[in-house]
Each structure stands twice: as structure tokens, then as C-alpha cells.
Amino acid sequence: MIKIKSAEFITSAVKKNQYPQTGFPEVSFVGRSNVGKSTIINALTNRRKLAKVSNTPGRTRLVNFFLINGQAMLVDLPGYGYAKISKTAQAAWGKIIEDYLTSSPNLERFVLLVDSRHKPTQDDVIMIDYLRHYQKDVVVIGTKLDKLKRNDVAKSKKLIRETLNLKPEDTLILYSSTSRENLQEVINLVFDGILPADE
Ligand code: GDP
């Protein structure tokens, strides 16, 4: 079992020369705006306000860096797929992601968040295909599990797997920040091989 013992906000960056050069392995969180990314980061780190839960979806255009247990970086990438976003803002988002992906030598894993209540969007499919090019591990988390009926859990998993074209060995876990169901499983998956496990 992996335990999160400390979590510390390091910095927010827009440009790549603002990224902290820590040398620690990085896990990056990506997902559509409003998917619950800030909430899961707060739950994982056990801090209520470490990542700002967004009131206006699509506004945050920063890459946020958090130091976990003094040994690993959790990176919060800006959300995508906000319907009202302009073409200029979309291009700016793309540049931020590309800059990050092409200049993060310690990046080890992506955590892609999708809403477990719905079929993954076209943007989610584009995102996972894009991430696959970087040949890092991708862990998929379906958020808002508390909103699903028990009967629909298996159906939701199947739909996510099929839509995102996950291979049998790709990991998918459904999770709720509200009930904290599967929180420890998420921590174990996200930091597997990155943080040492306790007895
Ligand atoms: P972000 O834009 O991806 O960072 O999304 P937020 O973390 O700001 O969450 C968007 C909305 O979804 C907020 O109103 C959260 O309270 C809500 N939310 C996040 N996680 C969960 C969850 O597990 N269950 C439920 N029911 N709501 C959630």
C-alpha cells in the first residue's frame, strides 16, 4: 500500500522555462474541464484546497506542480473540451500541453480522467491517442462513481474501454471523490513504481 504523507504546492507555470527542475519522477493528470480533476488531486493529497476547484470551467491555463512525499511530482495539466472556448484559447491550450510533453524528461505516467457517467467524448479519444504517441503509461480513471447506479458500473467500464480503445492490460478504475470509494486503489495505481509502498 502506498501512503501519501505530504503534499506541497511547488509552482504554477505557463511557459516551459518556469517548470521546476526537480529531477523527481512525474505523474501528470489530464482530463476535460469539470471532470473532477482538482477534486481528485485534493482527495489524493488529503488537502482540501491544494488544487483549486474551478468555478469557471476552462479558465485555468496553468501547469501546476505538487511535490508528493518529497519524492515525486504530481502535475496538474489544464483541462480541455470546454465548449465555449475560443479558437485562440484552444491553440494556447495545445501549445501548453505540447510544451509540457516535449520538455519533461522525468514524465513517467499520465492519468487520464473521464466522467464515468458518460461515453468518453471525442476530445477524450483524441487526448488518449495523442498521449499514446509519447509511449508512457496511461492510467484511466472514471470519476464521479457515486453518480452511477450499481447496475451500471460494469456497463460504464465496458463503454470507456471500448471508446478509448483500451487494451486488456491498460488500467481503468472507477472512483468517487464524494464517497472516496477506491481512493486507496487510485493512489496505488497512480504512484505504482514511483513511490515506495509501505508494509
Ligand atoms: P476540474 O475542472 O476537472 O478540476 O473539476 P472540479 O474538480 O472543479 O469538479 C467539477 C465539479 O464536479 C465540482 O462541482 C465538483 O464538486 C464535482 N465533482 C468532482 N468529483 C466528484 C465526484 O467524485 N462525485 C461527484 N458527485 N461530484 C464530483
mmCIF file of C-alpha atoms and ligand atoms in Angstrom:
data_model
loop_
_atom_site.group_PDB
_atom_site.id
_atom_site.type_symbol
_atom_site.label_atom_id
_atom_site.label_comp_id
_atom_site.label_asym_id
_atom_site.label_seq_id
_atom_site.Cartn_x
_atom_site.Cartn_y
_atom_site.Cartn_z
ATOM 1 C CA MET A 1 0.000 0.000 0.000
ATOM 2 C CA ILE A 2 1.286 3.445 -0.922
ATOM 3 C CA LYS A 3 0.638 6.253 1.521
ATOM 4 C CA ILE A 4 0.580 9.956 0.738
ATOM 5 C CA LYS A 5 2.355 11.506 3.697
ATOM 6 C CA SER A 6 2.906 15.008 2.422
ATOM 7 C CA ALA A 7 1.847 17.177 -0.474
ATOM 8 C CA GLU A 8 3.183 20.591 -1.202
ATOM 9 C CA PHE A 9 2.300 23.064 -3.953
ATOM 10 C CA ILE A 10 5.523 23.998 -5.722
ATOM 11 C CA THR A 11 4.560 26.348 -8.551
ATOM 12 C CA SER A 12 2.249 27.174 -11.437
ATOM 13 C CA ALA A 13 3.815 27.616 -14.839
ATOM 14 C CA VAL A 14 2.700 28.944 -18.190
ATOM 15 C CA LYS A 15 5.984 28.693 -20.037
ATOM 16 C CA LYS A 16 8.436 25.852 -20.016
ATOM 17 C CA ASN A 17 11.231 27.917 -18.513
ATOM 18 C CA GLN A 18 9.002 28.173 -15.422
ATOM 19 C CA TYR A 19 8.836 24.392 -14.870
ATOM 20 C CA PRO A 20 10.632 23.360 -11.683
ATOM 21 C CA GLN A 21 13.666 21.219 -12.445
ATOM 22 C CA THR A 22 13.405 18.796 -9.566
ATOM 23 C CA GLY A 23 14.617 15.589 -11.173
ATOM 24 C CA PHE A 24 11.792 13.708 -9.418
ATOM 25 C CA PRO A 25 9.580 11.344 -11.427
ATOM 26 C CA GLU A 26 6.367 12.979 -12.646
ATOM 27 C CA VAL A 27 2.784 11.798 -12.949
ATOM 28 C CA SER A 28 0.535 14.091 -14.972
ATOM 29 C CA PHE A 29 -3.206 14.460 -14.656
ATOM 30 C CA VAL A 30 -5.241 15.343 -17.736
ATOM 31 C CA GLY A 31 -8.948 15.499 -18.485
ATOM 32 C CA ARG A 32 -11.830 17.510 -19.791
ATOM 33 C CA SER A 33 -12.806 20.599 -17.793
ATOM 34 C CA ASN A 34 -15.199 19.813 -14.973
ATOM 35 C CA VAL A 35 -14.330 16.099 -14.945
ATOM 36 C CA GLY A 36 -13.273 16.396 -11.287
ATOM 37 C CA LYS A 37 -9.503 16.765 -11.707
ATOM 38 C CA SER A 38 -8.989 19.380 -8.985
ATOM 39 C CA THR A 39 -11.223 17.431 -6.633
ATOM 40 C CA ILE A 40 -9.327 14.165 -7.114
ATOM 41 C CA ILE A 41 -5.988 15.912 -6.635
ATOM 42 C CA ASN A 42 -7.266 17.373 -3.372
ATOM 43 C CA ALA A 43 -8.538 13.957 -2.275
ATOM 44 C CA LEU A 44 -5.297 12.207 -3.183
ATOM 45 C CA THR A 45 -3.243 14.721 -1.287
ATOM 46 C CA ASN A 46 -5.739 14.927 1.537
ATOM 47 C CA ARG A 47 -5.753 18.694 1.306
ATOM 48 C CA ARG A 48 -8.977 20.478 0.771
ATOM 49 C CA LYS A 49 -7.683 23.359 -1.264
ATOM 50 C CA LEU A 50 -4.393 22.282 -2.762
ATOM 51 C CA ALA A 51 -5.800 22.324 -6.297
ATOM 52 C CA LYS A 52 -8.433 24.966 -6.873
ATOM 53 C CA VAL A 53 -11.803 23.522 -7.715
ATOM 54 C CA SER A 54 -12.812 25.523 -10.736
ATOM 55 C CA ASN A 55 -15.864 27.719 -10.689
ATOM 56 C CA THR A 56 -15.481 28.731 -14.302
ATOM 57 C CA PRO A 57 -14.614 25.672 -16.350
ATOM 58 C CA GLY A 58 -11.912 26.142 -18.919
ATOM 59 C CA ARG A 59 -10.337 29.196 -17.337
ATOM 60 C CA THR A 60 -7.257 27.687 -15.779
ATOM 61 C CA ARG A 61 -4.414 27.642 -18.249
ATOM 62 C CA LEU A 62 -1.608 26.787 -15.917
ATOM 63 C CA VAL A 63 0.501 23.742 -15.310
ATOM 64 C CA ASN A 64 0.525 23.170 -11.537
ATOM 65 C CA PHE A 65 3.279 21.216 -9.837
ATOM 66 C CA PHE A 66 2.903 19.453 -6.477
ATOM 67 C CA LEU A 67 5.614 17.625 -4.589
ATOM 68 C CA ILE A 68 4.393 14.347 -3.067
ATOM 69 C CA ASN A 69 6.217 12.744 -0.111
ATOM 70 C CA GLY A 70 9.263 14.798 -1.085
ATOM 71 C CA GLN A 71 9.906 12.186 -3.795
ATOM 72 C CA ALA A 72 7.602 12.613 -6.783
ATOM 73 C CA MET A 73 5.848 15.343 -8.723
ATOM 74 C CA LEU A 74 2.145 15.388 -9.402
ATOM 75 C CA VAL A 75 1.455 17.632 -12.374
ATOM 76 C CA ASP A 76 -1.964 19.133 -12.998
ATOM 77 C CA LEU A 77 -2.367 19.966 -16.704
ATOM 78 C CA PRO A 78 -5.062 22.388 -17.917
ATOM 79 C CA GLY A 79 -8.434 20.844 -18.733
ATOM 80 C CA TYR A 80 -9.730 20.615 -22.294
ATOM 81 C CA GLY A 81 -13.002 20.403 -24.145
ATOM 82 C CA TYR A 82 -14.793 23.369 -22.685
ATOM 83 C CA ALA A 83 -17.478 24.124 -25.276
ATOM 84 C CA LYS A 84 -17.342 27.900 -25.132
ATOM 85 C CA ILE A 85 -13.600 28.205 -25.527
ATOM 86 C CA SER A 86 -12.358 30.303 -28.477
ATOM 87 C CA LYS A 87 -10.061 29.023 -31.239
ATOM 88 C CA THR A 88 -7.254 31.202 -29.868
ATOM 89 C CA ALA A 89 -7.658 29.744 -26.391
ATOM 90 C CA GLN A 90 -7.714 26.224 -27.859
ATOM 91 C CA ALA A 91 -4.452 26.871 -29.665
ATOM 92 C CA ALA A 92 -2.956 28.263 -26.455
ATOM 93 C CA TRP A 93 -4.040 25.124 -24.607
ATOM 94 C CA GLY A 94 -2.442 22.919 -27.279
ATOM 95 C CA LYS A 95 0.813 24.820 -27.031
ATOM 96 C CA ILE A 96 0.917 24.476 -23.229
ATOM 97 C CA ILE A 97 0.352 20.714 -23.433
ATOM 98 C CA GLU A 98 2.847 20.225 -26.232
ATOM 99 C CA ASP A 99 5.470 22.330 -24.461
ATOM 100 C CA TYR A 100 4.999 20.278 -21.338
ATOM 101 C CA LEU A 101 5.079 16.924 -23.102
ATOM 102 C CA THR A 102 8.162 17.728 -25.117
ATOM 103 C CA SER A 103 10.181 19.145 -22.250
ATOM 104 C CA SER A 104 9.531 16.892 -19.284
ATOM 105 C CA PRO A 105 12.327 14.347 -19.160
ATOM 106 C CA ASN A 106 11.045 12.880 -15.880
ATOM 107 C CA LEU A 107 7.487 12.305 -17.014
ATOM 108 C CA GLU A 108 6.615 8.678 -16.297
ATOM 109 C CA ARG A 109 2.876 8.330 -16.395
ATOM 110 C CA PHE A 110 -0.350 10.002 -17.464
ATOM 111 C CA VAL A 111 -3.551 9.791 -15.527
ATOM 112 C CA LEU A 112 -6.473 10.436 -17.876
ATOM 113 C CA LEU A 113 -9.724 11.310 -16.161
ATOM 114 C CA VAL A 114 -13.058 10.653 -17.831
ATOM 115 C CA ASP A 115 -16.573 11.058 -16.470
ATOM 116 C CA SER A 116 -17.830 7.565 -15.668
ATOM 117 C CA ARG A 117 -21.444 8.624 -16.239
ATOM 118 C CA HIS A 118 -20.983 9.263 -19.937
ATOM 119 C CA LYS A 119 -19.377 7.816 -23.008
ATOM 120 C CA PRO A 120 -15.890 9.374 -23.296
ATOM 121 C CA THR A 121 -16.055 12.406 -25.588
ATOM 122 C CA GLN A 122 -14.319 12.842 -28.926
ATOM 123 C CA ASP A 123 -11.841 15.087 -27.096
ATOM 124 C CA ASP A 124 -11.067 12.262 -24.645
ATOM 125 C CA VAL A 125 -10.381 9.921 -27.574
ATOM 126 C CA ILE A 126 -8.126 12.486 -29.270
ATOM 127 C CA MET A 127 -6.326 13.062 -25.970
ATOM 128 C CA ILE A 128 -5.569 9.398 -25.280
ATOM 129 C CA ASP A 129 -4.417 8.846 -28.870
ATOM 130 C CA TYR A 130 -2.149 11.870 -28.528
ATOM 131 C CA LEU A 131 -0.754 10.624 -25.193
ATOM 132 C CA ARG A 132 -0.083 7.174 -26.650
ATOM 133 C CA HIS A 133 2.450 8.736 -29.017
ATOM 134 C CA TYR A 134 4.584 9.610 -26.027
ATOM 135 C CA GLN A 135 4.741 5.941 -25.053
ATOM 136 C CA LYS A 136 4.292 6.496 -21.334
ATOM 137 C CA ASP A 137 1.961 4.516 -19.099
ATOM 138 C CA VAL A 138 -1.608 5.732 -19.215
ATOM 139 C CA VAL A 139 -3.904 5.039 -16.278
ATOM 140 C CA VAL A 140 -7.572 5.850 -16.877
ATOM 141 C CA ILE A 141 -9.812 6.907 -14.018
ATOM 142 C CA GLY A 142 -13.568 7.207 -14.366
ATOM 143 C CA THR A 143 -14.707 9.958 -11.980
ATOM 144 C CA LYS A 144 -17.999 10.552 -10.146
ATOM 145 C CA LEU A 145 -18.651 6.864 -9.497
ATOM 146 C CA ASP A 146 -21.138 7.866 -6.757
ATOM 147 C CA LYS A 147 -23.438 9.136 -9.508
ATOM 148 C CA LEU A 148 -23.630 5.725 -11.173
ATOM 149 C CA LYS A 149 -26.203 3.110 -10.304
ATOM 150 C CA ARG A 150 -24.525 -0.109 -9.120
ATOM 151 C CA ASN A 151 -26.086 -1.895 -12.091
ATOM 152 C CA ASP A 152 -24.392 0.488 -14.499
ATOM 153 C CA VAL A 153 -20.821 0.114 -13.219
ATOM 154 C CA ALA A 154 -19.852 -2.777 -15.497
ATOM 155 C CA LYS A 155 -21.579 -1.121 -18.456
ATOM 156 C CA SER A 156 -19.692 2.128 -17.837
ATOM 157 C CA LYS A 157 -16.352 0.326 -17.676
ATOM 158 C CA LYS A 158 -17.079 -1.502 -20.920
ATOM 159 C CA LEU A 159 -18.101 1.710 -22.682
ATOM 160 C CA ILE A 160 -14.969 3.535 -21.504
ATOM 161 C CA ARG A 161 -12.732 0.622 -22.534
ATOM 162 C CA GLU A 162 -14.314 0.338 -25.959
ATOM 163 C CA THR A 163 -14.476 4.063 -26.704
ATOM 164 C CA LEU A 164 -10.894 4.729 -25.634
ATOM 165 C CA ASN A 165 -9.717 1.539 -27.277
ATOM 166 C CA LEU A 166 -8.005 0.315 -24.100
ATOM 167 C CA LYS A 167 -6.025 -2.876 -24.272
ATOM 168 C CA PRO A 168 -6.718 -5.604 -21.690
ATOM 169 C CA GLU A 169 -3.508 -4.664 -19.865
ATOM 170 C CA ASP A 170 -4.436 -0.952 -19.675
ATOM 171 C CA THR A 171 -5.707 0.014 -16.260
ATOM 172 C CA LEU A 172 -9.106 1.543 -15.688
ATOM 173 C CA ILE A 173 -10.599 2.250 -12.310
ATOM 174 C CA LEU A 174 -13.815 3.990 -11.348
ATOM 175 C CA TYR A 175 -13.600 6.351 -8.431
ATOM 176 C CA SER A 176 -15.598 8.854 -6.406
ATOM 177 C CA SER A 177 -14.224 11.908 -4.656
ATOM 178 C CA THR A 178 -17.538 12.279 -2.849
ATOM 179 C CA SER A 179 -17.626 8.826 -1.232
ATOM 180 C CA ARG A 180 -13.852 8.269 -1.545
ATOM 181 C CA GLU A 181 -14.633 4.823 -2.948
ATOM 182 C CA ASN A 182 -11.481 3.284 -4.495
ATOM 183 C CA LEU A 183 -9.267 6.149 -3.269
ATOM 184 C CA GLN A 184 -6.530 3.842 -1.982
ATOM 185 C CA GLU A 185 -6.668 1.802 -5.208
ATOM 186 C CA VAL A 186 -6.237 5.003 -7.190
ATOM 187 C CA ILE A 187 -3.219 6.020 -5.074
ATOM 188 C CA ASN A 188 -1.659 2.575 -5.533
ATOM 189 C CA LEU A 189 -2.137 2.726 -9.297
ATOM 190 C CA VAL A 190 -1.098 6.324 -9.827
ATOM 191 C CA PHE A 191 2.121 6.037 -7.822
ATOM 192 C CA ASP A 192 2.950 2.388 -8.535
ATOM 193 C CA GLY A 193 6.702 2.105 -9.067
ATOM 194 C CA ILE A 194 7.095 5.826 -8.386
ATOM 195 C CA LEU A 195 6.651 5.970 -4.613
ATOM 196 C CA PRO A 196 7.749 3.120 -2.349
ATOM 197 C CA ALA A 197 4.970 1.021 -0.862
ATOM 198 C CA ASP A 198 4.659 0.664 2.924
ATOM 199 C CA GLU A 199 4.284 -2.701 4.566
HETATM 200 P P1 GDP B 1 -11.983 20.114 -12.863
HETATM 201 O O1 GDP B 1 -12.459 21.222 -13.753
HETATM 202 O O2 GDP B 1 -11.708 18.880 -13.649
HETATM 203 O O3 GDP B 1 -10.851 20.483 -11.956
HETATM 204 O O4 GDP B 1 -13.232 19.695 -11.974
HETATM 205 P P2 GDP B 1 -13.525 20.025 -10.434
HETATM 206 O O5 GDP B 1 -12.652 19.238 -9.552
HETATM 207 O O6 GDP B 1 -13.549 21.501 -10.298
HETATM 208 O O7 GDP B 1 -15.003 19.404 -10.283
HETATM 209 C C1 GDP B 1 -16.065 19.814 -11.120
HETATM 210 C C2 GDP B 1 -17.381 19.578 -10.389
HETATM 211 O O8 GDP B 1 -17.611 18.188 -10.193
HETATM 212 C C3 GDP B 1 -17.404 20.216 -8.995
HETATM 213 O O9 GDP B 1 -18.693 20.727 -8.793
HETATM 214 C C4 GDP B 1 -17.124 19.034 -8.060
HETATM 215 O O10 GDP B 1 -17.687 19.210 -6.789
HETATM 216 C C5 GDP B 1 -17.790 17.895 -8.811
HETATM 217 N N1 GDP B 1 -17.141 16.579 -8.513
HETATM 218 C C6 GDP B 1 -15.839 16.289 -8.566
HETATM 219 N N2 GDP B 1 -15.608 14.991 -8.240
HETATM 220 C C7 GDP B 1 -16.807 14.446 -7.951
HETATM 221 C C8 GDP B 1 -17.241 13.120 -7.543
HETATM 222 O O11 GDP B 1 -16.472 12.159 -7.377
HETATM 223 N N3 GDP B 1 -18.579 12.962 -7.371
HETATM 224 C C9 GDP B 1 -19.472 13.964 -7.569
HETATM 225 N N4 GDP B 1 -20.758 13.684 -7.369
HETATM 226 N N5 GDP B 1 -19.104 15.204 -7.938
HETATM 227 C C10 GDP B 1 -17.797 15.460 -8.130
#
